[in-house]
C-alpha positions as a printed NumPy array, in Angstrom:
array([[ 10.292,  25.735, 106.431],
       [ 10.681,  22.261, 107.341],
       [ 13.382,  19.548, 106.163],
       [ 10.465,  17.777, 104.195],
       [  8.731,  20.858, 102.531],
       [ 12.481,  22.201, 101.874],
       [ 12.75 ,  19.178,  99.829],
       [  9.681,  19.881,  97.529],
       [  8.857,  22.573,  95.319],
       [  5.357,  23.575,  96.43 ],
       [  2.798,  26.161,  95.372],
       [ -0.447,  27.322,  96.578],
       [ -3.076,  27.24 ,  93.558],
       [ -4.242,  30.747,  94.593],
       [ -1.109,  31.913,  93.192],
       [ -0.577,  29.825,  90.036],
       [ -2.   ,  31.496,  86.829],
       [ -0.143,  29.9  ,  83.883],
       [  1.688,  26.901,  83.994],
       [  3.888,  26.893,  80.641],
       [  5.798,  23.647,  82.386],
       [  2.395,  21.593,  82.266],
       [  3.379,  18.977,  79.637],
       [  6.885,  18.841,  80.739],
       [  8.068,  15.559,  80.892],
       [  5.016,  13.881,  80.343],
       [  4.867,  10.117,  79.401],
       [  2.381,   8.495,  76.903],
       [  3.277,   5.206,  78.856],
       [  1.123,   4.381,  82.05 ],
       [  4.11 ,   2.995,  83.428],
       [  6.31 ,   6.155,  83.575],
       [  6.069,   8.679,  85.342],
       [  6.738,  12.7  ,  84.338],
       [ 10.008,  14.08 ,  85.311],
       [  7.864,  16.978,  87.204],
       [  4.872,  15.206,  88.974],
       [  2.117,  17.494,  89.738],
       [ -0.176,  16.604,  92.565],
       [ -3.421,  18.692,  93.729],
       [ -4.715,  17.75 ,  96.828],
       [ -8.558,  18.049,  96.972],
       [ -9.833,  18.736, 100.96 ],
       [ -6.088,  18.474, 101.691],
       [ -6.873,  18.318, 105.702],
       [ -3.452,  18.01 , 107.65 ],
       [ -1.522,  16.553, 105.007],
       [ -1.718,  12.952, 104.935],
       [ -2.174,  12.219, 101.504],
       [  1.16 ,  14.622, 101.035],
       [  2.933,  12.272, 103.646],
       [  2.294,   8.96 , 101.713],
       [  3.75 ,  10.403,  98.735],
       [  7.302,  12.454, 100.493],
       [  7.83 ,  10.301, 103.349],
       [  6.212,   6.729, 102.82 ],
       [  6.277,   6.513,  98.831],
       [  9.244,   8.87 ,  99.155],
       [  8.596,  10.384,  95.761],
       [ 12.585,  11.9  ,  96.274],
       [ 14.273,   8.688,  96.942],
       [ 12.224,   6.197,  95.796],
       [ 10.807,   6.939,  92.024],
       [ 13.278,   7.436,  89.25 ],
       [ 16.218,   9.492,  89.295],
       [ 14.964,  12.804,  88.473],
       [ 11.438,  13.006,  89.354],
       [ 10.241,  15.555,  91.446],
       [  6.754,  16.489,  93.202],
       [  5.119,  19.755,  93.314],
       [  1.76 ,  20.202,  95.692],
       [ -1.059,  22.055,  95.498],
       [ -3.369,  22.031,  98.309],
       [ -6.685,  23.074,  98.741],
       [ -8.778,  23.236, 102.243],
       [-11.055,  25.635, 103.738],
       [-10.472,  24.775, 106.714],
       [ -8.656,  26.595, 108.862],
       [ -7.521,  24.09 , 111.549],
       [ -6.159,  22.15 , 108.83 ],
       [ -4.682,  24.656, 107.337],
       [ -2.715,  25.815, 110.344],
       [ -1.713,  22.328, 110.868],
       [ -0.73 ,  21.983, 106.779],
       [  1.588,  25.202, 107.211],
       [  3.066,  24.149, 110.392],
       [  4.655,  21.31 , 108.96 ],
       [  4.92 ,  22.176, 105.387],
       [  5.851,  25.849, 105.684],
       [  2.971,  26.922, 103.007],
       [ -0.807,  27.004, 103.691],
       [ -3.535,  25.253, 101.619],
       [ -5.368,  27.482,  99.489],
       [ -8.503,  28.542, 101.329],
       [-10.605,  28.562,  97.998],
       [-14.056,  27.093,  98.371],
       [-13.784,  24.3  ,  96.161],
       [-17.27 ,  24.556,  94.887],
       [-16.124,  27.771,  93.183],
       [-13.085,  26.356,  91.362],
       [-13.347,  26.761,  87.647],
       [-12.018,  24.113,  85.022],
       [ -9.178,  26.064,  84.497],
       [ -8.149,  25.896,  88.029],
       [ -7.597,  22.247,  87.753],
       [ -6.301,  21.703,  84.325],
       [ -2.72 ,  20.14 ,  83.746],
       [ -2.404,  18.377,  87.124],
       [ -0.626,  14.744,  87.149],
       [ -2.602,  13.644,  90.136],
       [ -5.463,  14.054,  92.219],
       [ -5.551,  12.978,  95.633],
       [ -8.919,  13.685,  97.625],
       [-10.733,  13.089, 101.169],
       [-14.019,  14.411, 100.277],
       [-16.381,  15.209, 103.836],
       [-17.294,  11.506, 105.147],
       [-20.302,  12.775, 107.5  ],
       [-22.597,  12.466, 104.549],
       [-21.69 ,   9.128, 104.635],
       [-20.647,   7.743, 108.066],
       [-21.961,   4.87 , 109.564],
       [-21.38 ,   5.893, 113.12 ],
       [-23.853,   6.586, 115.695],
       [-26.203,   9.519, 115.15 ],
       [-25.27 ,   9.885, 111.558],
       [-27.615,  10.782, 109.21 ],
       [-25.976,   9.6  , 105.846],
       [-28.07 ,  12.583, 103.632],
       [-25.454,  11.412, 100.381],
       [-26.083,  14.159,  98.135],
       [-28.667,  15.93 ,  99.848],
       [-25.676,  16.74 , 102.419],
       [-24.795,  20.284, 101.812],
       [-20.846,  18.848, 102.496],
       [-21.134,  17.013,  99.41 ],
       [-21.427,  20.028,  97.24 ],
       [-17.83 ,  20.179,  96.634],
       [-17.518,  16.466,  95.481],
       [-20.802,  17.335,  93.38 ],
       [-19.306,  20.224,  91.789],
       [-15.763,  17.769,  90.599],
       [-18.546,  15.72 ,  89.065],
       [-19.2  ,  18.461,  86.64 ],
       [-15.713,  19.626,  86.485],
       [-13.708,  16.528,  85.179],
       [-15.261,  15.491,  82.061],
       [-14.861,  19.349,  80.876],
       [-11.178,  19.302,  81.592],
       [ -8.682,  19.709,  78.444],
       [ -5.938,  17.943,  80.311],
       [ -7.406,  16.074,  83.082],
       [ -5.008,  14.221,  85.53 ],
       [ -3.595,  10.995,  84.804],
       [ -4.322,   9.581,  88.279],
       [ -6.62 ,   9.758,  90.742],
       [ -6.86 ,   8.546,  94.374],
       [ -9.856,   8.948,  96.723],
       [-10.384,   8.   , 100.333],
       [-13.701,   7.891, 102.443],
       [-15.653,   6.056, 104.779],
       [-16.886,   2.49 , 103.94 ],
       [-20.45 ,   4.069, 103.597],
       [-19.201,   5.963, 100.453],
       [-19.532,   2.542,  98.449],
       [-22.763,   2.468,  96.76 ],
       [-23.649,   5.601,  97.64 ],
       [-25.118,   8.111,  94.893],
       [-22.058,  10.63 ,  95.382],
       [-20.009,   7.603,  94.557],
       [-22.103,   6.449,  91.867],
       [-21.87 ,  10.044,  90.332],
       [-18.396,  10.216,  91.037],
       [-17.586,   6.807,  89.563],
       [-19.55 ,   8.035,  86.161],
       [-17.986,  11.355,  85.958],
       [-14.651,   9.109,  85.769],
       [-16.015,   7.094,  82.954],
       [-16.938,   9.926,  80.946],
       [-13.515,  11.321,  81.406],
       [-11.839,   8.381,  80.024],
       [-10.921,   6.335,  83.272],
       [-10.663,   3.079,  84.65 ],
       [-11.033,   2.374,  88.532],
       [-10.92 ,   0.28 ,  91.058],
       [-12.7  ,   0.046,  94.668],
       [-10.751,  -1.194,  97.528],
       [-11.773,  -1.579, 101.357],
       [ -8.796,  -1.937, 103.258],
       [ -8.667,  -1.862, 107.429],
       [ -5.944,  -0.344, 109.191],
       [ -5.145,  -3.136, 111.481],
       [ -4.244,  -5.691, 108.466],
       [ -0.952,  -3.603, 108.209],
       [  0.078,  -4.411, 111.789],
       [ -1.292,  -1.388, 113.164],
       [ -3.481,  -2.083, 116.451],
       [ -6.544,  -0.035, 115.245],
       [ -9.554,  -0.756, 113.382],
       [ -9.988,   2.161, 110.746],
       [-12.005,   0.749, 107.674],
       [-11.751,   2.812, 105.008],
       [-13.241,   2.725, 101.108],
       [-10.603,   3.681,  98.356],
       [-10.807,   4.469,  94.873],
       [ -8.364,   4.497,  92.583],
       [ -8.405,   5.612,  88.876],
       [ -6.25 ,   6.067,  86.244],
       [ -6.638,   7.496,  82.465],
       [ -4.484,   5.387,  80.215],
       [ -3.911,   2.071,  78.729],
       [ -3.751,   0.101,  82.119],
       [ -7.041,  -1.475,  83.228],
       [ -6.873,  -1.247,  86.995],
       [ -9.575,  -4.105,  87.792],
       [ -7.614,  -6.501,  85.401],
       [ -4.314,  -5.596,  86.971],
       [ -5.639,  -7.407,  90.327],
       [ -8.063, -10.026,  88.547],
       [ -5.597, -12.493,  88.9  ],
       [ -4.905, -12.538,  92.798],
       [ -6.785, -14.146,  94.95 ],
       [ -9.041, -12.24 ,  97.616],
       [ -8.573, -13.674, 101.101],
       [-10.759, -13.374, 103.868],
       [-11.242,  -9.85 , 105.516],
       [ -9.453,  -8.672, 108.515],
       [-11.203,  -9.686, 111.69 ],
       [-10.715,  -9.722, 115.208],
       [ -8.869, -12.792, 117.076],
       [-11.099, -15.111, 118.53 ],
       [-12.82 , -18.777, 118.177],
       [-14.607, -19.318, 114.956],
       [-17.328, -21.658, 114.406],
       [-18.367, -23.159, 110.972],
       [-21.37 , -25.452, 110.28 ],
       [-25.413, -25.836, 110.369],
       [-25.348, -24.896, 114.1  ],
       [-23.199, -21.85 , 113.619],
       [-25.612, -20.515, 110.801],
       [-28.483, -20.732, 112.792],
       [-26.671, -18.636, 115.473],
       [-25.744, -16.176, 113.138],
       [-29.278, -15.847, 111.718],
       [-30.137, -15.19 , 115.244],
       [-27.392, -12.572, 115.791],
       [-28.449, -10.958, 112.251],
       [-31.772, -10.409, 113.804],
       [-30.564,  -8.691, 116.73 ],
       [-28.449,  -6.66 , 114.59 ],
       [-31.343,  -5.762, 112.961],
       [-33.453,  -4.862, 115.991],
       [-30.82 ,  -3.025, 117.316],
       [-30.932,  -0.635, 114.325],
       [-34.175,   0.215, 114.589],
       [-33.734,   1.662, 118.473],
       [-31.77 ,   5.094, 118.758],
       [-31.296,   4.257, 122.639],
       [-28.044,   2.67 , 123.783],
       [-29.508,   1.321, 126.928],
       [-31.733,  -0.63 , 124.344],
       [-29.259,  -1.78 , 121.969],
       [-27.209,  -3.05 , 124.899],
       [-30.133,  -5.102, 126.206],
       [-30.744,  -6.758, 122.804],
       [-27.092,  -7.722, 122.314],
       [-26.832,  -9.172, 125.951],
       [-30.384, -11.152, 125.405],
       [-28.276, -12.847, 122.159],
       [-25.137, -13.382, 124.117],
       [-27.449, -15.463, 127.011],
       [-28.757, -16.967, 124.118],
       [-25.612, -17.919, 122.479],
       [-24.458, -19.471, 125.615],
       [-27.621, -21.529, 126.218],
       [-27.382, -23.129, 122.76 ],
       [-23.907, -23.989, 123.151],
       [-24.7  , -25.798, 126.212],
       [-27.656, -27.535, 124.475],
       [-25.52 , -28.568, 121.805],
       [-22.862, -30.225, 124.073],
       [-23.76 , -33.869, 126.   ],
       [-26.091, -33.406, 128.983],
       [-23.336, -34.276, 131.825],
       [-20.74 , -31.229, 130.64 ],
       [-24.039, -29.115, 129.428],
       [-23.843, -27.39 , 132.873],
       [-20.059, -26.73 , 132.456],
       [-19.944, -25.142, 128.967],
       [-22.866, -22.927, 130.376],
       [-20.826, -21.525, 133.159],
       [-17.499, -20.785, 131.251],
       [-15.961, -17.923, 132.321],
       [-13.145, -17.441, 130.266],
       [-13.174, -13.774, 130.297],
       [-16.593, -13.828, 131.734],
       [-19.43 , -14.591, 129.094],
       [-21.107, -10.906, 129.301],
       [-17.674,  -9.99 , 127.735],
       [-18.165, -12.293, 124.772],
       [-18.469, -10.196, 121.81 ],
       [-20.645, -12.09 , 118.883],
       [-19.804, -11.462, 115.046],
       [-21.561, -11.98 , 111.711],
       [-17.831, -12.967, 110.166],
       [-16.661, -13.593, 107.631],
       [-19.137, -11.593, 105.749],
       [-18.994, -13.709, 102.731],
       [-19.781, -17.014, 104.862],
       [-23.24 , -17.645, 106.183],
       [-22.268, -20.749, 108.007],
       [-19.767, -18.76 , 110.172],
       [-19.764, -17.106, 113.51 ],
       [-16.463, -15.314, 115.276],
       [-16.652, -15.314, 118.77 ],
       [-14.354, -12.733, 120.507],
       [-13.61 , -12.671, 124.093],
       [-12.068,  -9.808, 125.119],
       [-13.927,  -6.683, 123.239],
       [-10.928,  -4.244, 123.999],
       [ -7.916,  -5.862, 122.19 ],
       [ -5.956,  -9.265, 123.431],
       [ -4.322, -11.466, 121.243],
       [ -5.985, -15.239, 120.643],
       [ -4.614, -16.501, 123.853],
       [ -8.038, -16.716, 125.811],
       [ -9.619, -18.206, 122.03 ],
       [ -7.062, -20.947, 122.341],
       [ -8.061, -21.645, 126.027],
       [-11.707, -21.896, 125.085],
       [-10.869, -24.336, 122.744],
       [ -8.938, -26.625, 124.794],
       [-11.534, -26.724, 127.402],
       [-14.413, -26.777, 125.199],
       [-16.438, -30.3  , 125.359],
       [-16.42 , -32.569, 121.879],
       [-19.264, -31.478, 120.098],
       [-20.996, -33.071, 116.976],
       [-18.847, -32.316, 114.304],
       [-21.313, -32.841, 112.032],
       [-23.149, -29.381, 113.043],
       [-20.221, -27.416, 114.332],
       [-16.488, -26.944, 113.739],
       [-14.294, -24.723, 116.104],
       [-10.999, -23.028, 115.334],
       [ -8.585, -20.25 , 116.061],
       [ -8.821, -16.996, 114.36 ],
       [ -6.466, -16.115, 112.89 ],
       [ -4.541, -19.752, 112.287],
       [ -1.257, -20.118, 114.017],
       [  0.219, -20.093, 110.784],
       [ -1.525, -17.241, 108.557],
       [  0.475, -14.538, 108.022],
       [ -0.812, -11.031, 106.779],
       [  1.633, -10.002, 103.921],
       [  4.532,  -8.188, 105.305],
       [  3.214,  -6.681, 108.368],
       [  3.731,  -8.023, 111.447],
       [  1.069,  -7.031, 114.388],
       [  2.325,  -4.485, 116.737],
       [  1.007,  -3.465, 120.173],
       [ -0.381,  -0.361, 121.181],
       [  2.659,   0.113, 123.498],
       [  4.549,   0.848, 120.38 ],
       [  2.771,   4.112, 119.208],
       [  2.572,   5.704, 123.035],
       [  4.252,   9.128, 124.001],
       [  4.951,  10.387, 127.42 ],
       [  2.688,  12.953, 127.897],
       [  3.859,  16.092, 130.423],
       [  1.907,  16.889, 133.475],
       [  0.194,  19.448, 131.629],
       [ -1.039,  17.103, 129.164],
       [ -1.902,  14.591, 131.279],
       [ -4.204,  16.269, 133.252],
       [ -6.272,  17.226, 129.991],
       [ -6.275,  13.637, 129.148],
       [ -7.265,  11.73 , 132.404],
       [-11.202,  10.638, 132.852],
       [-12.435,  11.894, 136.228],
       [-14.334,   9.562, 138.555],
       [-17.204,  11.486, 137.86 ],
       [-17.192,  10.397, 134.234],
       [-15.881,   6.467, 135.105],
       [-18.998,   6.908, 137.443],
       [-21.854,   7.449, 134.628],
       [-23.747,   4.374, 133.351],
       [-22.209,   4.44 , 130.094],
       [-18.773,   3.763, 131.273],
       [-18.983,  -0.154, 131.455],
       [-19.767,  -0.084, 127.794],
       [-16.512,   1.827, 127.06 ],
       [-13.414,   0.27 , 125.348],
       [-10.623,   0.165, 127.678],
       [ -7.185,  -1.064, 126.34 ],
       [ -3.499,  -2.169, 127.792],
       [ -0.152,  -1.12 , 126.141],
       [  0.191,  -4.772, 125.728],
       [ -3.146,  -5.226, 123.57 ],
       [ -3.385,  -5.676, 120.006],
       [ -6.421,  -4.105, 118.936],
       [ -8.451,  -0.683, 119.309],
       [-11.478,   1.154, 118.207],
       [-11.292,   3.497, 115.252],
       [-10.586,   7.183, 116.516],
       [-12.801,   9.732, 115.184],
       [-13.224,  13.352, 114.746],
       [-15.419,  13.555, 117.55 ],
       [-12.686,  11.424, 120.052],
       [-12.498,  13.351, 123.281],
       [-16.023,  14.659, 123.087],
       [-18.238,  11.893, 122.519],
       [-17.426,   9.188, 125.059],
       [-18.801,   5.471, 123.38 ],
       [-16.547,   3.025, 122.193],
       [-17.826,   3.571, 118.465],
       [-15.406,   6.907, 118.784],
       [-12.28 ,   5.613, 119.809],
       [-10.449,   3.376, 122.507],
       [ -9.31 ,   4.487, 125.9  ],
       [ -6.078,   3.82 , 127.479],
       [ -5.485,   1.854, 130.873],
       [ -2.12 ,   2.87 , 132.149],
       [ -2.251,   0.203, 135.146],
       [ -1.958,  -3.485, 134.662],
       [ -4.574,  -4.521, 136.383],
       [ -7.719,  -5.023, 134.463],
       [-10.683,  -2.715, 134.01 ],
       [-13.583,  -3.676, 136.644],
       [-16.514,  -3.373, 134.697],
       [-19.214,  -3.333, 137.601],
       [-16.909,  -0.066, 138.853],
       [-14.869,   1.479, 136.214],
       [-14.388,   4.416, 138.696],
       [-12.195,   2.566, 140.797],
       [ -9.654,   2.782, 138.077],
       [ -9.603,   6.56 , 138.321],
       [ -6.212,   8.051, 137.815],
       [ -5.101,   4.942, 135.42 ],
       [ -7.477,   5.874, 132.123],
       [ -6.886,   8.434, 129.861],
       [ -7.598,   9.401, 126.508],
       [ -5.029,   8.808, 123.737],
       [ -3.378,  11.876, 122.931],
       [ -3.974,  13.389, 119.47 ],
       [  0.145,  13.045, 118.869],
       [ -0.467,   9.19 , 119.456],
       [ -3.423,   8.688, 117.126],
       [ -1.07 ,  10.81 , 114.718],
       [  1.241,   7.428, 115.321],
       [ -1.622,   4.92 , 114.868],
       [ -2.057,   6.564, 111.349],
       [  1.328,   6.293, 110.083],
       [  2.208,   9.943, 110.364],
       [  6.056,  10.646, 110.814],
       [  7.392,  11.532, 114.258],
       [  8.58 ,  14.953, 113.179],
       [  4.751,  15.575, 112.495],
       [  3.515,  18.077, 115.181],
       [  0.03 ,  20.101, 116.262],
       [  0.12 ,  23.506, 117.007],
       [  0.622,  23.192, 121.169],
       [ -1.881,  26.644, 121.28 ],
       [ -4.854,  24.525, 119.443],
       [ -7.485,  23.613, 121.774],
       [ -7.443,  19.766, 122.316],
       [-10.732,  19.31 , 120.621],
       [ -9.912,  21.034, 117.331],
       [ -6.638,  18.573, 117.651],
       [ -8.353,  15.685, 117.789],
       [-10.922,  17.111, 115.126],
       [ -8.222,  17.488, 112.281],
       [ -6.74 ,  14.24 , 113.654],
       [ -9.424,  12.211, 113.383],
       [-10.612,  13.249, 110.165],
       [ -7.249,  12.129, 108.304],
       [ -6.237,   9.288, 106.255],
       [ -4.397,   6.109, 107.196],
       [ -1.088,   7.09 , 105.916],
       [  0.298,   3.406, 106.216],
       [ -2.55 ,   2.192, 104.014],
       [ -2.712,   5.031, 101.507],
       [  0.856,   5.2  , 100.823],
       [  0.914,   1.414,  99.51 ],
       [ -2.411,   2.665,  97.426],
       [ -0.218,   5.163,  95.684],
       [  2.467,   2.624,  95.227],
       [  0.155,   0.418,  93.118],
       [ -1.542,   3.553,  91.141],
       [  1.758,   5.27 ,  90.528],
       [  4.378,   2.551,  90.159],
       [  2.223,  -0.245,  89.567],
       [  3.623,  -2.138,  92.761],
       [  2.123,  -4.049,  95.558],
       [ -1.131,  -5.435,  93.891],
       [ -0.771,  -9.223,  95.152],
       [ -0.017,  -7.994,  98.84 ],
       [ -3.017,  -5.435,  98.753],
       [ -5.094,  -8.172,  97.561],
       [ -4.377, -10.54 , 100.573],
       [ -6.079,  -7.94 , 102.673],
       [ -8.509,  -6.387, 100.526],
       [-12.171,  -6.836, 102.199],
       [-15.471,  -7.419, 100.334],
       [-17.26 ,  -4.332,  99.701],
       [-19.966,  -3.339, 102.579],
       [-23.046,  -4.317, 101.902],
       [-25.815,  -1.125, 102.057],
       [-28.787,  -1.983, 103.916],
       [-32.116,  -1.582, 102.687],
       [-34.574,   1.511, 103.546],
       [-36.74 ,   0.419, 106.404],
       [-40.236,   0.222, 105.276],
       [-42.91 ,   2.733, 106.435],
       [-44.64 ,   1.881, 109.752],
       [-48.388,   1.188, 109.146]])
């Protein structure tokens, strides 16, 4: 058993029967913790929530003296259970959550849970079946059990993809919480806001049963703009018109399943934007604007951000993850335009600070793979010669941004499943990506764990197939973010800092009208 596991009193819920200590040390005050914190991990995965409590929140070190933690993990996945046992010395209970009775969930202080995200995923190929997906059955069962408990938990934390917000399952879960006497707070946060060079936007729901109202505790804290990649921010009537055109392009792209058609739509939108920028300038410099080659106009990415400002549009010049150096150069070389129509600025502003988290580069999270592992990670020339290769996300160690790593990383090649690492200093030639063969590799599962905030001591079974390692890691939580939420939920600390990074909840698109 590892050092971390030996510090904690761990019990598999399969072996628990009567718990005479269930109310030991309990306090009627929501600001105090019991001397023995009983934590139930539902959908435990590889133990991300537990590492939030142990390594990041450091229950044994940071909480009041004399407080101890006892974890009871449930997860039916064999690979997750294997990883969990390797790092904590005890396996997850493999019982199906749908088969639990109310008595199995009595007398816990905390529930930590990450239900399956597939029914709510917004990635390509996702069907978003919500409660109609059989993988929602366990959460649906918990919705029925929670109001029936004689001694429900005092605190509950749930994590899922942002598509969970506004879903039928979300509404049903919040109704169950209210029926059981909980107040709750929804928070949408991105891992990149915490100084990690990885975009991983997730929905979190914190719930507490007691006198403190989680919504009121943060009501007085102003919310800043959501985390956005570095670029040039346009505002004004001209930007509003360009944004409307971009929103229309996004709507058209959502209606077609073919990647080539989507790329053609966005390519046309990008060309129209450059042309509109040229027409806005004076005639004698219009040609110069239309031929701007800072990073190449074909690499420009137009984003309808910030979401709550319809007169704003963000132009990102490097889709793979550099800082705003190119944006600064763009603004310096851009001719003077009509300020009544559009104003330009760098994002983020030079003086903007993201709370206490300074931006770190990709290289800070890299490992040195041995020759055998490197052979598994390198992309062959044949793959880099495929038609989709130019559209993938390639990043260097110096970059500040990567795309979200999903459970399909290593299996599905698309930037929405995660970025690729370019080990050479030369930039990728998007017209001939195969020229970089031997210098392009996948990030390793261990490196993805580093991005997510797992400790260096956390390990994966080397004999486990690479695809399974990618799946369990890609489906895990961001420990860096979730630990701060536990700090808020259990200790009431960090509300202002989190509110500065909080993003507006996603807007669920209206169902498409049936074809005539």
